[in-house]
Amino acid sequence: REIARSARSGRGFCLLMMDLDELKTVNDRLGHFHGDRVLRAVSEIVSAGVRRIDTAARYGGDEFVVLLPETDPTGAYVVAEKIRIGVQDLELGLSDAAIRPSLSIGVVSYPDDGNTADELMISADGAMYASKRAGKNRVTGVDVPAPPPPVASAP
């Protein structure tokens, strides 16, 4: 529906695909109870980081997607960074302080990075995995070099 709306209005949209980098580590070291706590906390950060017109959803075990209507890539990067930093700064009180959840995020825009839902999802997945390959905990767009590693925020 968003593709049809965008084509009619001439206004593009963006899609974020996010992978929770350390969920398997949390599940393996601390158990699925704590993994579920992390998922719920990340879901709340994602939901709080978007507008009412946006659509955020869990997409599989440790992935989330966000549809950002009438948003250009610059605006999408701002939203993605806000969410990424929120997760990076998450205080969970886990017994293993070495476990710090983070998000690897891919950003794509319609029609630049795909003309169909499938094309956009494939492009977003590729951008997300580029973030993972570049060291995780970052935002990457299609054909955009990954930025330098993020600076940890002050406690």
mmCIF file of C-alpha atoms in Angstrom:
data_model
loop_
_atom_site.group_PDB
_atom_site.id
_atom_site.type_symbol
_atom_site.label_atom_id
_atom_site.label_comp_id
_atom_site.label_asym_id
_atom_site.label_seq_id
_atom_site.Cartn_x
_atom_site.Cartn_y
_atom_site.Cartn_z
ATOM 1 C CA ARG A 1 0.000 0.000 0.000
ATOM 2 C CA GLU A 2 2.813 2.427 0.820
ATOM 3 C CA ILE A 3 4.372 1.916 -2.613
ATOM 4 C CA ALA A 4 1.047 2.777 -4.294
ATOM 5 C CA ARG A 5 0.517 5.799 -2.024
ATOM 6 C CA SER A 6 4.055 7.001 -2.666
ATOM 7 C CA ALA A 7 3.691 6.579 -6.427
ATOM 8 C CA ARG A 8 0.446 8.607 -6.372
ATOM 9 C CA SER A 9 1.801 11.386 -4.161
ATOM 10 C CA GLY A 10 5.292 11.542 -5.638
ATOM 11 C CA ARG A 11 6.723 11.419 -2.119
ATOM 12 C CA GLY A 12 9.116 8.628 -1.290
ATOM 13 C CA PHE A 13 9.457 6.644 1.889
ATOM 14 C CA CYS A 14 12.185 4.779 3.712
ATOM 15 C CA LEU A 15 12.495 1.390 5.306
ATOM 16 C CA LEU A 16 14.748 0.438 8.212
ATOM 17 C CA MET A 17 15.769 -3.154 8.840
ATOM 18 C CA MET A 18 17.377 -3.825 12.210
ATOM 19 C CA ASP A 19 19.115 -6.820 13.710
ATOM 20 C CA LEU A 20 19.661 -7.137 17.456
ATOM 21 C CA ASP A 21 23.367 -7.946 17.513
ATOM 22 C CA GLU A 22 23.830 -9.827 20.776
ATOM 23 C CA LEU A 23 20.537 -11.619 21.392
ATOM 24 C CA LYS A 24 22.049 -15.083 20.877
ATOM 25 C CA THR A 25 24.785 -14.275 23.397
ATOM 26 C CA VAL A 26 22.193 -13.153 25.949
ATOM 27 C CA ASN A 27 20.125 -16.308 25.359
ATOM 28 C CA ASP A 28 23.182 -18.598 25.522
ATOM 29 C CA ARG A 29 24.785 -17.045 28.604
ATOM 30 C CA LEU A 30 21.797 -15.895 30.622
ATOM 31 C CA GLY A 31 18.819 -17.808 29.263
ATOM 32 C CA HIS A 32 15.779 -17.028 27.169
ATOM 33 C CA PHE A 33 14.035 -15.210 30.012
ATOM 34 C CA HIS A 34 16.672 -12.461 29.801
ATOM 35 C CA GLY A 35 16.664 -12.625 26.001
ATOM 36 C CA ASP A 36 12.925 -11.935 26.067
ATOM 37 C CA ARG A 37 13.548 -8.983 28.426
ATOM 38 C CA VAL A 38 16.026 -7.564 25.915
ATOM 39 C CA LEU A 39 13.541 -8.021 23.054
ATOM 40 C CA ARG A 40 10.789 -6.245 24.992
ATOM 41 C CA ALA A 41 13.101 -3.365 25.934
ATOM 42 C CA VAL A 42 14.301 -2.967 22.339
ATOM 43 C CA SER A 43 10.694 -3.101 21.083
ATOM 44 C CA GLU A 44 9.820 -0.241 23.421
ATOM 45 C CA ILE A 45 12.778 1.838 22.195
ATOM 46 C CA VAL A 46 11.874 1.206 18.558
ATOM 47 C CA SER A 47 8.216 2.116 19.173
ATOM 48 C CA ALA A 48 9.163 5.257 21.100
ATOM 49 C CA GLY A 49 11.528 6.328 18.324
ATOM 50 C CA VAL A 50 8.964 6.528 15.532
ATOM 51 C CA ARG A 51 6.004 8.751 14.656
ATOM 52 C CA ARG A 52 2.360 7.721 14.777
ATOM 53 C CA ILE A 53 2.267 7.444 10.965
ATOM 54 C CA ASP A 54 5.252 5.059 10.938
ATOM 55 C CA THR A 55 4.890 1.303 11.209
ATOM 56 C CA ALA A 56 7.280 -0.676 13.407
ATOM 57 C CA ALA A 57 7.197 -4.468 13.636
ATOM 58 C CA ARG A 58 9.252 -7.398 14.800
ATOM 59 C CA TYR A 59 10.421 -9.327 11.753
ATOM 60 C CA GLY A 60 11.624 -12.726 12.861
ATOM 61 C CA GLY A 61 13.588 -13.738 15.920
ATOM 62 C CA ASP A 62 15.926 -10.803 16.401
ATOM 63 C CA GLU A 63 14.990 -8.456 13.569
ATOM 64 C CA PHE A 64 12.729 -5.426 13.387
ATOM 65 C CA VAL A 65 11.519 -3.324 10.446
ATOM 66 C CA VAL A 66 10.231 0.233 10.397
ATOM 67 C CA LEU A 67 8.328 1.820 7.507
ATOM 68 C CA LEU A 68 8.784 5.607 7.427
ATOM 69 C CA PRO A 69 6.219 7.230 5.083
ATOM 70 C CA GLU A 70 7.104 10.560 3.491
ATOM 71 C CA THR A 71 10.639 10.364 4.854
ATOM 72 C CA ASP A 72 13.820 10.988 2.897
ATOM 73 C CA PRO A 73 17.082 9.095 3.571
ATOM 74 C CA THR A 74 18.450 11.892 5.767
ATOM 75 C CA GLY A 75 15.370 11.765 7.981
ATOM 76 C CA ALA A 76 15.539 7.974 8.068
ATOM 77 C CA TYR A 77 19.170 8.098 9.228
ATOM 78 C CA VAL A 78 18.159 10.454 12.037
ATOM 79 C CA VAL A 79 15.436 8.038 13.179
ATOM 80 C CA ALA A 80 17.769 5.036 12.848
ATOM 81 C CA GLU A 81 20.526 6.723 14.878
ATOM 82 C CA LYS A 82 18.059 7.719 17.586
ATOM 83 C CA ILE A 83 16.919 4.107 17.897
ATOM 84 C CA ARG A 84 20.478 2.717 17.686
ATOM 85 C CA ILE A 85 21.720 5.005 20.455
ATOM 86 C CA GLY A 86 18.690 4.198 22.600
ATOM 87 C CA VAL A 87 19.494 0.490 22.403
ATOM 88 C CA GLN A 88 23.224 1.066 22.901
ATOM 89 C CA ASP A 89 22.480 3.012 26.102
ATOM 90 C CA LEU A 90 19.981 0.455 27.377
ATOM 91 C CA GLU A 91 20.516 -0.429 31.030
ATOM 92 C CA LEU A 92 19.194 -3.923 31.596
ATOM 93 C CA GLY A 93 20.805 -4.872 34.879
ATOM 94 C CA LEU A 94 22.009 -8.161 33.385
ATOM 95 C CA SER A 95 24.301 -10.260 35.558
ATOM 96 C CA ASP A 96 26.934 -10.272 32.778
ATOM 97 C CA ALA A 97 27.849 -6.606 32.270
ATOM 98 C CA ALA A 98 29.938 -7.564 29.229
ATOM 99 C CA ILE A 99 26.735 -8.173 27.279
ATOM 100 C CA ARG A 100 25.652 -4.921 25.651
ATOM 101 C CA PRO A 101 22.785 -5.187 23.178
ATOM 102 C CA SER A 102 23.164 -3.134 20.014
ATOM 103 C CA LEU A 103 21.485 -2.801 16.637
ATOM 104 C CA SER A 104 22.862 -3.120 13.136
ATOM 105 C CA ILE A 105 20.535 -1.087 10.924
ATOM 106 C CA GLY A 106 20.071 -0.929 7.162
ATOM 107 C CA VAL A 107 18.341 2.076 5.560
ATOM 108 C CA VAL A 108 16.742 2.043 2.106
ATOM 109 C CA SER A 109 14.460 4.417 0.248
ATOM 110 C CA TYR A 110 11.727 4.069 -2.355
ATOM 111 C CA PRO A 111 12.170 4.280 -5.291
ATOM 112 C CA ASP A 112 15.977 4.656 -5.186
ATOM 113 C CA ASP A 113 16.746 1.264 -3.638
ATOM 114 C CA GLY A 114 13.855 -0.799 -4.980
ATOM 115 C CA ASN A 115 10.520 -0.549 -6.752
ATOM 116 C CA THR A 116 8.735 -3.477 -5.113
ATOM 117 C CA ALA A 117 8.330 -4.620 -1.531
ATOM 118 C CA ASP A 118 10.596 -7.610 -2.230
ATOM 119 C CA GLU A 119 13.312 -5.436 -3.781
ATOM 120 C CA LEU A 120 13.210 -3.042 -0.837
ATOM 121 C CA MET A 121 13.385 -5.852 1.723
ATOM 122 C CA ILE A 122 16.341 -7.441 -0.088
ATOM 123 C CA SER A 123 18.123 -4.073 -0.271
ATOM 124 C CA ALA A 124 17.398 -3.336 3.401
ATOM 125 C CA ASP A 125 18.678 -6.769 4.406
ATOM 126 C CA GLY A 126 21.882 -6.175 2.431
ATOM 127 C CA ALA A 127 22.415 -2.773 4.054
ATOM 128 C CA MET A 128 21.786 -4.261 7.502
ATOM 129 C CA TYR A 129 24.353 -7.006 6.908
ATOM 130 C CA ALA A 130 26.822 -4.372 5.685
ATOM 131 C CA SER A 131 26.436 -2.795 9.143
ATOM 132 C CA LYS A 132 27.167 -6.160 10.760
ATOM 133 C CA ARG A 133 30.235 -6.763 8.569
ATOM 134 C CA ALA A 134 31.536 -3.286 9.399
ATOM 135 C CA GLY A 135 31.535 -4.067 13.116
ATOM 136 C CA LYS A 136 27.880 -3.959 14.224
ATOM 137 C CA ASN A 137 26.116 -1.188 16.164
ATOM 138 C CA ARG A 138 25.845 1.181 13.197
ATOM 139 C CA VAL A 139 23.533 2.466 10.481
ATOM 140 C CA THR A 140 24.312 1.764 6.813
ATOM 141 C CA GLY A 141 22.524 2.623 3.592
ATOM 142 C CA VAL A 142 22.706 0.921 0.206
ATOM 143 C CA ASP A 143 25.959 1.785 -1.580
ATOM 144 C CA VAL A 144 26.957 4.020 1.313
ATOM 145 C CA PRO A 145 30.202 3.193 3.110
ATOM 146 C CA ALA A 146 29.721 2.346 6.759
ATOM 147 C CA PRO A 147 30.653 5.219 9.059
ATOM 148 C CA PRO A 148 33.485 4.859 11.568
ATOM 149 C CA PRO A 149 32.719 2.872 14.715
ATOM 150 C CA PRO A 150 30.320 4.693 17.035
ATOM 151 C CA VAL A 151 31.640 6.342 20.158
ATOM 152 C CA ALA A 152 30.280 4.848 23.344
ATOM 153 C CA SER A 153 28.134 7.294 25.247
ATOM 154 C CA ALA A 154 29.154 8.458 28.686
ATOM 155 C CA PRO A 155 27.593 6.581 31.597
#
